[in-house]
Each structure stands twice: as structure tokens, then as C-alpha cells.
Coordinates of C-alpha atoms in Angstrom, one line a residue:
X1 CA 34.1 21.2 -8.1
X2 CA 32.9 22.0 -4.2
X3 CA 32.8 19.5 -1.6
X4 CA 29.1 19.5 -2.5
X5 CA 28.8 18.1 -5.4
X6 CA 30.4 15.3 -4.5
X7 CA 29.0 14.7 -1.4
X8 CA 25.5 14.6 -3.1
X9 CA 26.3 11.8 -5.4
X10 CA 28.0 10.1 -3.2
X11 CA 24.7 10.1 -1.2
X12 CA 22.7 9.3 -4.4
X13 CA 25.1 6.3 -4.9
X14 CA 24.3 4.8 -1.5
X15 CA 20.8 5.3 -1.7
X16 CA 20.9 3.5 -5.1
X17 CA 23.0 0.9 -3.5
X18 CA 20.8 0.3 -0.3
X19 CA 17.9 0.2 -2.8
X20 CA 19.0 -2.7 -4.8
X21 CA 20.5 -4.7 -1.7
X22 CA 16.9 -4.7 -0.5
X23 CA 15.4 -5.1 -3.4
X24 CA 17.5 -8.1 -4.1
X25 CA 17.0 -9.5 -0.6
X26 CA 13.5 -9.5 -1.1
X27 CA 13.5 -12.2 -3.4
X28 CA 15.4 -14.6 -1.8
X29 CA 13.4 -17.5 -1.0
X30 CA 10.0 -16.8 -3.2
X31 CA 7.7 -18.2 -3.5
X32 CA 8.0 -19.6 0.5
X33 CA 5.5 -22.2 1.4
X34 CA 4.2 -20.9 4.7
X35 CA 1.8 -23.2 6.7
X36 CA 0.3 -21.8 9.8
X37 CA 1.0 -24.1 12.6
X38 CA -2.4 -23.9 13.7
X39 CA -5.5 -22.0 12.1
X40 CA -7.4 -20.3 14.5
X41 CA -11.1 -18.7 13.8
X42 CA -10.6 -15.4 11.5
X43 CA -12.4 -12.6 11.1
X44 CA -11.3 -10.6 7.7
X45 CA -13.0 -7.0 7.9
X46 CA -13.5 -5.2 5.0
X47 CA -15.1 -1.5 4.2
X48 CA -16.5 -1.6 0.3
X49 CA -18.0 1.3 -1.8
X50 CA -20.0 1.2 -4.8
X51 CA -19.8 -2.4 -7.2
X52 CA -17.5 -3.0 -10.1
X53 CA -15.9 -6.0 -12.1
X54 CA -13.1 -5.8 -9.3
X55 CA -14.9 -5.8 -6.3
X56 CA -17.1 -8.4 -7.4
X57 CA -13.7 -10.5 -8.4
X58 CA -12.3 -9.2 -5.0
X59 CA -15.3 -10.7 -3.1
X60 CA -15.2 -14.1 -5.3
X61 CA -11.1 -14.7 -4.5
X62 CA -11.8 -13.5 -0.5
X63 CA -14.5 -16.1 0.0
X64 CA -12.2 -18.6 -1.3
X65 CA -9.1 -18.7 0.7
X66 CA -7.6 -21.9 1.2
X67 CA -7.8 -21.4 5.3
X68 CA -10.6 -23.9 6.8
X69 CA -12.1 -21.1 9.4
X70 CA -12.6 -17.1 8.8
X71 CA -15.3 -15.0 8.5
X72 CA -15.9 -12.1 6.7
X73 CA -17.4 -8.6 7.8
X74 CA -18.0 -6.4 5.4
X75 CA -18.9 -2.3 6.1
X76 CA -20.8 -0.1 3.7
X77 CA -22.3 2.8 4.3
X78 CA -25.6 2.7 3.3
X79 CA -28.1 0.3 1.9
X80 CA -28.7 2.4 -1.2
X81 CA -24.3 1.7 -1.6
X82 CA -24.6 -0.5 -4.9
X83 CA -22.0 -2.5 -2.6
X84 CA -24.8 -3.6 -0.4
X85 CA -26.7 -5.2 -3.1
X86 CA -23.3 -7.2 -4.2
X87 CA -22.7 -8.3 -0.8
X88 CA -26.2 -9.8 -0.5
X89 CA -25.9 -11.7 -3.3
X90 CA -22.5 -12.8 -2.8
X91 CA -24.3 -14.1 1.3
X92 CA -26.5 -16.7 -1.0
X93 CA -23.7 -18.2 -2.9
X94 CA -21.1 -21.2 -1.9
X95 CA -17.8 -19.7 0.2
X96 CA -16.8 -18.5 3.8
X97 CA -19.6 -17.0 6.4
X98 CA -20.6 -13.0 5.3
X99 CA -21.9 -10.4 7.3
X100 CA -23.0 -7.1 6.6
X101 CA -23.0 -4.3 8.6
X102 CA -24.4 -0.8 7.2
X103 CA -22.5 2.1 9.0
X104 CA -24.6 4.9 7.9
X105 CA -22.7 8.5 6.5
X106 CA -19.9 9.8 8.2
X107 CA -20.1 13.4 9.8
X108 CA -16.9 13.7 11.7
X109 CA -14.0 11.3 9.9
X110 CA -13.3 9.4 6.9
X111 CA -16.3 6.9 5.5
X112 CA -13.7 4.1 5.4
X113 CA -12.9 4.6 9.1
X114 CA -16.5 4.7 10.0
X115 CA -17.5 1.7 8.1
X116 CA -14.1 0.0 9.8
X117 CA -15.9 1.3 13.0
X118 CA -18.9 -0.2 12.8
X119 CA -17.6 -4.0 11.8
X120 CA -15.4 -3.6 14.7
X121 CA -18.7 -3.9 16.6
X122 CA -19.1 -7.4 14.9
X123 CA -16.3 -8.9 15.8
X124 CA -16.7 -11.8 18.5
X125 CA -14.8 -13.6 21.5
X126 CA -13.7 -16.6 19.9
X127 CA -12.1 -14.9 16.8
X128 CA -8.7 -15.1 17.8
X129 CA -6.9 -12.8 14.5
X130 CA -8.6 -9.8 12.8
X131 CA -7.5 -9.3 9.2
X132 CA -7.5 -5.9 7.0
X133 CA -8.4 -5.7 3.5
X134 CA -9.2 -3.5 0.9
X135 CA -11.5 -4.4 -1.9
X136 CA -9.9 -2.9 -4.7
X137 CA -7.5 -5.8 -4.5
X138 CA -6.8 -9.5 -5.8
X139 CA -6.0 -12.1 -2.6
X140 CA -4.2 -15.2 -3.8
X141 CA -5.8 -18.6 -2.6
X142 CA -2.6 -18.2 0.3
X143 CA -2.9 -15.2 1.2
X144 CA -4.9 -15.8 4.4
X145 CA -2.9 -18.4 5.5
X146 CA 0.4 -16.5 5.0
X147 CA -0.9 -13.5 7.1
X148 CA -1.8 -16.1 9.4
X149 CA 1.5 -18.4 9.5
X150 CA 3.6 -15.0 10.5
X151 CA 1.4 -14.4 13.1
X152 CA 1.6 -18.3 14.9
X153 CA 4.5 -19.3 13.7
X154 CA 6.7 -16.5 14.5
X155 CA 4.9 -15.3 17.2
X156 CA 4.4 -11.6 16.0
X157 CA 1.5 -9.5 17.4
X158 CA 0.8 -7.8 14.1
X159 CA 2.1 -7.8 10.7
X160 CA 1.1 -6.0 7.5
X161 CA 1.5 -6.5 3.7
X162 CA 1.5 -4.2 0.8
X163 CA 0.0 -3.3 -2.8
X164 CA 1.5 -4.4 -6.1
X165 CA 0.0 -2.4 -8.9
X166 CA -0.5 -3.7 -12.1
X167 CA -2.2 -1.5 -14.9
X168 CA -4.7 -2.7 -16.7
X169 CA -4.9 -0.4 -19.2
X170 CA -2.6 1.0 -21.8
X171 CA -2.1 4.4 -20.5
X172 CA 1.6 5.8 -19.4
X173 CA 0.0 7.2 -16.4
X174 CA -1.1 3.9 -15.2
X175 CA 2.5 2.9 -15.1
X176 CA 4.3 5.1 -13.8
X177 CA 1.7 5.1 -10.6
X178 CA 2.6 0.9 -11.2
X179 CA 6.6 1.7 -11.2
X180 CA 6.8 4.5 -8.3
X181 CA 4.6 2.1 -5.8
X182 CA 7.1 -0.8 -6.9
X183 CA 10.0 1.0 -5.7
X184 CA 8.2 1.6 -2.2
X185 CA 7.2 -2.2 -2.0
X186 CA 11.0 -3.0 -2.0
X187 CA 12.2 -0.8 0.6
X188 CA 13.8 -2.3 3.8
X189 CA 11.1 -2.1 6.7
X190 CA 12.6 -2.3 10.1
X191 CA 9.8 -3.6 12.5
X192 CA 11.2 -1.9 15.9
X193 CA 12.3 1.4 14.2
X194 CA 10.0 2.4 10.8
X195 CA 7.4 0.4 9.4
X196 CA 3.6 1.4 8.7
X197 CA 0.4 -0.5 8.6
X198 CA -1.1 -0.9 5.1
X199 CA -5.0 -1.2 5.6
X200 CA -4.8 -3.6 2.4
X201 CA -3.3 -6.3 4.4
X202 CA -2.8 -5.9 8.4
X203 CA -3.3 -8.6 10.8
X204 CA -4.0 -8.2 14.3
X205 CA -4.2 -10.7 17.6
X206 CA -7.8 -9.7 18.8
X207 CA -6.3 -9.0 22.1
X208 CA -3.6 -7.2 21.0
X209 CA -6.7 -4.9 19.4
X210 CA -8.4 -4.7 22.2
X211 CA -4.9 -3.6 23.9
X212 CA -4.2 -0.8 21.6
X213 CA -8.1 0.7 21.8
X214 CA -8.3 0.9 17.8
X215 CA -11.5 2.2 18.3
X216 CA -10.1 5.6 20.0
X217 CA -7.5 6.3 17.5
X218 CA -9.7 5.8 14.5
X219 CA -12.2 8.3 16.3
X220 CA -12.9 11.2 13.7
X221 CA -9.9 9.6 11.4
X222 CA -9.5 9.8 7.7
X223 CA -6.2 6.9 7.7
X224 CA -7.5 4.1 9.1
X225 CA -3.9 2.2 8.3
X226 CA -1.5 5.3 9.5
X227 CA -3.8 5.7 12.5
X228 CA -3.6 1.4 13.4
X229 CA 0.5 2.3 13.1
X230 CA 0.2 5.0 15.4
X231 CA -2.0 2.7 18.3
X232 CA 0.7 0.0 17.9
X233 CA 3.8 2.0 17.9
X234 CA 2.0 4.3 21.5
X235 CA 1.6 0.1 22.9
X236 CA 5.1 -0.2 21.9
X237 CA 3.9 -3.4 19.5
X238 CA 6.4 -4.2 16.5
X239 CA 4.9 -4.0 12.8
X240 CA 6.3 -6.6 11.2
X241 CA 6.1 -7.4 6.8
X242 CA 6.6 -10.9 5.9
X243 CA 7.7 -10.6 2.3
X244 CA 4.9 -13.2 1.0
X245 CA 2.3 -10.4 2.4
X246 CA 1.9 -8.7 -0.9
X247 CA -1.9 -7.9 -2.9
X248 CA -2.2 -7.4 -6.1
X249 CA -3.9 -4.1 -6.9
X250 CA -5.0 -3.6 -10.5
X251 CA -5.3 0.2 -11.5
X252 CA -6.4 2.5 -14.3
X253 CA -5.7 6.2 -13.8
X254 CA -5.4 9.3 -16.4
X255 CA -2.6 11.6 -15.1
X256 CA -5.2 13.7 -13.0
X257 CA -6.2 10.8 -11.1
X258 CA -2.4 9.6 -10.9
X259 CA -1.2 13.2 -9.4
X260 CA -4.7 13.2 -6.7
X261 CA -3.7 9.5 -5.6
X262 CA 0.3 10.5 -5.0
X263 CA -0.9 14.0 -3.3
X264 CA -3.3 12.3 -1.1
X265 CA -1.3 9.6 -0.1
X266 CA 1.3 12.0 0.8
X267 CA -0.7 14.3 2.4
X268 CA -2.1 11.9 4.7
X269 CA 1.7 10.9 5.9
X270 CA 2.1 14.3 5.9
X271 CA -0.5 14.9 8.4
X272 CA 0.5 11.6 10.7
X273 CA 4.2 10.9 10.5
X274 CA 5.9 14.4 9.4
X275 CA 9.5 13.3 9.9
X276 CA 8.6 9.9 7.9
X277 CA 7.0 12.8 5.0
X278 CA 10.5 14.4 5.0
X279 CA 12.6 11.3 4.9
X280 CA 10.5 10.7 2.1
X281 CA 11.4 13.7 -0.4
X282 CA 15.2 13.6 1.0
X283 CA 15.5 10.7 -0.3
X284 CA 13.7 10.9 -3.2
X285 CA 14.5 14.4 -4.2
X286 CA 18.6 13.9 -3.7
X287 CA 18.9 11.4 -5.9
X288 CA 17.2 13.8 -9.1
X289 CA 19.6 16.7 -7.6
X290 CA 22.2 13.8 -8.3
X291 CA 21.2 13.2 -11.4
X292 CA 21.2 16.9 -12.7
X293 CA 24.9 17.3 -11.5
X294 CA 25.9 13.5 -12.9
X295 CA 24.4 14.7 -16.2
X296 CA 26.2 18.4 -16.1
X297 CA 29.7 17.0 -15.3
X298 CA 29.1 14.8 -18.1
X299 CA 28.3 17.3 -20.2
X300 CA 31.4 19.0 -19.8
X301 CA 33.2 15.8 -20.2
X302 CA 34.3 14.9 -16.9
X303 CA 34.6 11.1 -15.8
X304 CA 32.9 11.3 -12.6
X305 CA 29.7 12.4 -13.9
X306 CA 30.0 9.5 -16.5
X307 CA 30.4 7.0 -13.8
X308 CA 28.1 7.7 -11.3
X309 CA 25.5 7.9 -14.5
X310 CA 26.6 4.2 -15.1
X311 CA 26.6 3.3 -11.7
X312 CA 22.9 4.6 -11.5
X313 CA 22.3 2.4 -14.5
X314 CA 23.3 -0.3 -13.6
X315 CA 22.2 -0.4 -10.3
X316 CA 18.2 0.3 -11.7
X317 CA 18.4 -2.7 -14.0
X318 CA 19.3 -4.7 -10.8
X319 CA 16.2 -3.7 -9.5
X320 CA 14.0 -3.6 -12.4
X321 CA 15.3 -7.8 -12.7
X322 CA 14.4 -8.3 -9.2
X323 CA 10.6 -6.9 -9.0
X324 CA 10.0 -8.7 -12.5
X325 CA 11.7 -12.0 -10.4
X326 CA 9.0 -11.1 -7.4
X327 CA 6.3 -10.9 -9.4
X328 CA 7.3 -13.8 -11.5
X329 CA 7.2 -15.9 -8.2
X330 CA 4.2 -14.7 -6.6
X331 CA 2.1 -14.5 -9.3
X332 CA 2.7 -16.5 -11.8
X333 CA -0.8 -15.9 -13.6
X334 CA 0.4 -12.4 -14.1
X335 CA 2.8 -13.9 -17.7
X336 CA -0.7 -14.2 -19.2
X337 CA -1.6 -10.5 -18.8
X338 CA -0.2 -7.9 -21.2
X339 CA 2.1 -5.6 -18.9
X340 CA 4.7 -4.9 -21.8
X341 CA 4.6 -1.1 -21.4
X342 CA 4.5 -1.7 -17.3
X343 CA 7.5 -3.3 -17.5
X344 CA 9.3 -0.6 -20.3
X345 CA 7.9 2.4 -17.9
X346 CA 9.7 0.7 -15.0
X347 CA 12.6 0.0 -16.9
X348 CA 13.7 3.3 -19.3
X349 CA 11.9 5.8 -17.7
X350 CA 12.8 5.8 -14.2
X351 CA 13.5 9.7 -14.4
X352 CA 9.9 9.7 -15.2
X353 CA 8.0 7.8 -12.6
X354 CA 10.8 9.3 -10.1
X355 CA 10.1 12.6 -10.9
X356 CA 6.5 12.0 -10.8
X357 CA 6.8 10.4 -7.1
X358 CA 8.6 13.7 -5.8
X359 CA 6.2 15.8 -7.2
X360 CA 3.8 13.9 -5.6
X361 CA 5.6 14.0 -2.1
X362 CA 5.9 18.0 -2.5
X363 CA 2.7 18.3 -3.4
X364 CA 1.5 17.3 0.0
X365 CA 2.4 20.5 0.9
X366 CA -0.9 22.5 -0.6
X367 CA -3.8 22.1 0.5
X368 CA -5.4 20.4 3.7
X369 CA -8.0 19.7 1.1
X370 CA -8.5 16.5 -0.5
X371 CA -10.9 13.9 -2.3
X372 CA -11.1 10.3 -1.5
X373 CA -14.2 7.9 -2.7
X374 CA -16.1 10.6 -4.1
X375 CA -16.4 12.9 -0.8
X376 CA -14.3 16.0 0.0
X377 CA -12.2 16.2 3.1
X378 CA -10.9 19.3 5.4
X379 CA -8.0 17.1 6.7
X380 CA -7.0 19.4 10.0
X381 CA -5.0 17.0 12.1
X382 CA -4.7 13.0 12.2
X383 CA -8.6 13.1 14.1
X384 CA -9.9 16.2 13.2
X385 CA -11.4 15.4 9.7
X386 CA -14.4 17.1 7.9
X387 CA -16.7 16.1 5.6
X388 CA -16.9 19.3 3.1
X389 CA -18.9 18.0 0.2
X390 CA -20.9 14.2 -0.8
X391 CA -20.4 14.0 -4.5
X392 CA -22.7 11.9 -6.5
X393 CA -21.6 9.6 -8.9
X394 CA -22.4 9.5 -12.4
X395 CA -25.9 8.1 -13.1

């Protein structure tokens, strides 16, 4: 056996091990009950597309946050956007102040940026913390006030949160996008040397904003979060991710939709943090490559192969107990919904959803092309997007 062989699953063994620790350090503590010191005024901005069940829930839990003073601005693109009409009626009914703000189609960018553009316009002097959402999400009663209480009470400039998915349907391919994004969710974040902006869940000091000039780095953008990273981390601004940051994010994808979504996410780090990209299928594709060489020296009946196969085991269904435990604690409302085969995806077929996250990664390496909210992009370079093609959607 060459030195190689061993060294890889030695490496696949410490990734696995590094993996669980932080895993397992992420529930310590949960469900924390974080109390902003203070509350000062909040303005939560939000770009939303076209209307369906889970926008209009989205809209429902966001007006309701148990924080006594935000705002909500809300971006759409056009007046005909079926979003507009939603937010409208949503204005008449009991919850926090919403405005509208119609950003009108993008030429040179991402839609989502522009609309993100445009609200910026609306925000105002005394609103002392700007909040990112996204609207395909579900925002406990707390989450406001947790975003809030890590930016007071430990004095941070900005911190960011992150998407659970759960699948609400009864399709494989909606797990495994569930189980892959679980395993990012528990990786260790270090605020001064790698962490990125989710545009799910960022919150910002308005002057800290202002600091950064957003506006000139989402100029002609497509990634409104990786772009919001890339401002902070030029201003030399920390990212931090308190733990209790987390969205729910409900999903239903056949595999075509799964494989777009993991390209396109990839592509886009791709494009804005190439080293972070390549980090990203080392160590993601070593531990398959470990895998393979565990299984062969099993084969041929040799013990290390065996062990580190075990080992492997093991250290999955440490992990698989802790995200149940997180989820368990954050949302309890979650035992009520029927997430059986999540939970057995997660659980038996890790070689699955693994394999399916580095094909995903490597696929960022085709083409510049890709398709996000029903329009067609020519992504050229972090602010050099273009807008190739407006599909409609089905009448």
C-alpha cells in the first residue's frame, strides 16, 4: 500500500472528525433565549417574485415578529409581479408598517439585486439595523430579535444566518438537496478568516452600510449575499453567525431542479470566491476518494479499510443525532410534519446526497450560463451580469 493511500484516509478521517466536533458544538446551548438589550427601529428588506402558499405564509410570520419596532420594505419588479398584488393586500391587514417599492426590470445585473437596489433607496435616518430576508422562508416569532440581540448585545457590526431545508414533499430528490445543505449549516464559520453572508438572514448597522457603499458592489450583480461578503471583508468588517440565526426553508424539487439549484449555487461561488469553490470540492471530493479506497481494502480483506469504514459510520450517525437535536430545539413544530424519509436520506444514504453535492460543486465548472427566477443569466464576472432571456411563466 503507498504512502497515498493512507494519507487520503487519514485526511478523510479528520475531515469527518472536524465535522462532527462542530456539528456537535452547535447544539450546545439550544434553544438560547436571546433578549436584545435594547430594540432599536428596524428596517427588514425584502425582494419577492410571483405569489404562492409560502410567500403569502412568509409575509404572514414576518409581520408578526415578536420585536416592538421594524418595518418592512418589500422590492418587486413590476406591478404586473403577482407579488405586488399580495403585498397590497397584506398593507391593509393588522402587523408591522409595509412598503412597496416597484424596481422596474433589470438590464445590467440580477432582478434580486435590483429590487435590493431600489428598497435601499427607502431606507431612512432613524433606522438604526437593516435586515435581509428571503421570502421563500419561514421566520420564527424570535427571529428578529435574535438577529438583533447579536448585533447589541455583542456588539458585532454584522452577522448572518442560514437556511434549513425541510422537504415538503415525498420525493428523494427533495432530500437529498435537504441533507447536503444540512451538512453546510454545521460547518465551523470563523468570523475574521471565512464566513459568507446569506441573503436569507444578514443584518447590518445602517452606518456600517453606508460604510461599505453596498450600493457600488451590488452594481450590475447577480449575488446580492456573496457581493454584501465581499463589501464587508474590503472594510475589513467581521461576519459573524450566531447559531440561533437559522430560517427554515421548505422545498420541493425533482432532480432537474435539485442539480440547477447545486450548479448555480456553486457557480456563483465560483465566480466570487474561487479559492472558497476549491476548498469546497477538496473537501468534499477527498472524502468519496476515501471512501473508494476504504471499501477496496476491505474488499480484499484488509483491517484498515474496515476501520476507517466504521469510523466513517460512526462518526455520520453522530452528526445525523445532532441536526435532528438542532432541529428538535429550534423548531419544535417541525415533530408534527412528516419528514420520515428526510431524516432516512440523511441518515443511510449519505454516499448519496454526498455524491450529489460534489457533482454539484464540479458542475460549476460548465457553463457561465445559468437560470434563476425564471430569467437567463450570462454570468461574466461578480458585476458583469447579463440578462439573456425573460421567460414567462406558465399561464
Amino acid at each position: 500500500m503507498s504512502l497515498a493511500v493512507p494519507t487520503i484516509l487519514i485526511i478523510w478521517i479528520i475531515i469527518e472528525v472536524i465535522s462532527t466536533l462542530s456539528a456537535w458544538r452547535y447544539t450546545w446551548g439550544l434553544p438560547r433565549a436571546e433578549v436584545p438589550g435594547r430594540t432599536p427601529p428596524v428596517a427588514v428588506i425584502v425582494a419577492i417574485k410571483n405569489r404562492s402558499a409560502l410567500t403569502e405564509d412568509f409575509l404572514q410570520r414576518l409581520r408578526a415578529q415578536d420585536y416592538p419596532d421594524y418595518r418592512i420594505v418589500a422590492a418587486v419588479e413590476s406591478g404586473d409581479d403577482p407579488a405586488f398584488a399580495l403585498l397590497t393586500e397584506a398593507a391593509r391587514k393588522p402587523g408591522a408598517n409595509l412598503a412597496t417599492v416597484i424596481a422596474g426590470p433589470v438590464e445590467h445585473g440580477g432582478q434580486k439585486v435590483w429590487n435590493l437596489l431600489a428598497a435601499l433607496k427607502a431606507i431612512r435616518s432613524e433606522d438604526e439595523i437593516i435586515v435581509f430576508t428571503d421570502a421563500d422562508t419561514l421566520p420564527a416569532p424570535e427571529w428578529l430579535a435574535r438577529l438583533v440581540s447579536a448585533l447589541i448585545d455583542a456588539g458585532y457590526d454584522s452577522v448572518t444566518g442560514y437556511r434549513w431545508m425541510i422537504p415538503t414533499d415525498g420525493r428523494i430528490s427533495s432530500a437529498v438537496v435537504a441533507a447536503a445543505n444540512a451538512s453546510i449549516v454545521t460547518l465551523p464559520r470563523i468570523p475574521d478568516v471565512i464566513n459568507l453572508c446569506w441573503g436569507g438572514a444578514t443584518a447590518v448597522r445602517r452606518e456600517t452600510l453606508e460604510q461599505i457603499d453596498i450600493a457600488a458592489y451590488w452594481r450590475g450583480a447577480i449575488s446580492d449575499d456573496l457581493q454584501m461578503t465581499r463589501a464587508l471583508n474590503a472594510a475589513g468588517r467581521a461576519i459573524f453567525s450566531p447559531r440561533q440565526s437559522l430560517l427554515l426553508s421548505p422545498i420541493a424539487m425533482d432532480w432537474k431542479e435539485a442539480f440547477a439549484f447545486g450548479q448555480r449555487q456553486y457557480r456563483l461561488m465560483l465566480t466570487h470566491v474561487p479559492m472558497l469553490w476549491l476548498f469546497a470540492a477538496l473537501t468534499t471530493g477527498l472524502p468519496i476518494i476515501g471512501a473508494c479506497l476504504a471499501v477496496f481494502l476491505a474488499l480484499q480483506g484488509q483491517i484498515a479499510g474496515f476501520f476507517t469504514l466504521a469510523l466513517s459510520a460512526g462518526f455520520g450517525e453522530l452528526r445525523y443525532q445532532n441536526r435532528r437535536r438542532i432541529v428538535r430545539s429550534l423548531w419544535p413544530e417541525t415533530q408534527d410534519c412528516d419528514l420520515a424519509l428526510y431524516w432516512r436520506v440523511e441518515r443511510f444514504l449519505r454516499p448519496l446526497w454526498w455524491s450529489f453535492h460534489f457533482v454539484c460543486i464540479l458542475g460549476a465548472l460548465g457553463s457561465r450560463r445559468l437560470r434563476w427566477a425564471g430569467i437567463d443569466y450570462l454570468v461574466r464576472s461578480p458585476q458583469d451580469v447579463v440578462v439573456l432571456r425573460r421567460r414567462r411563466p406558465p399561464a
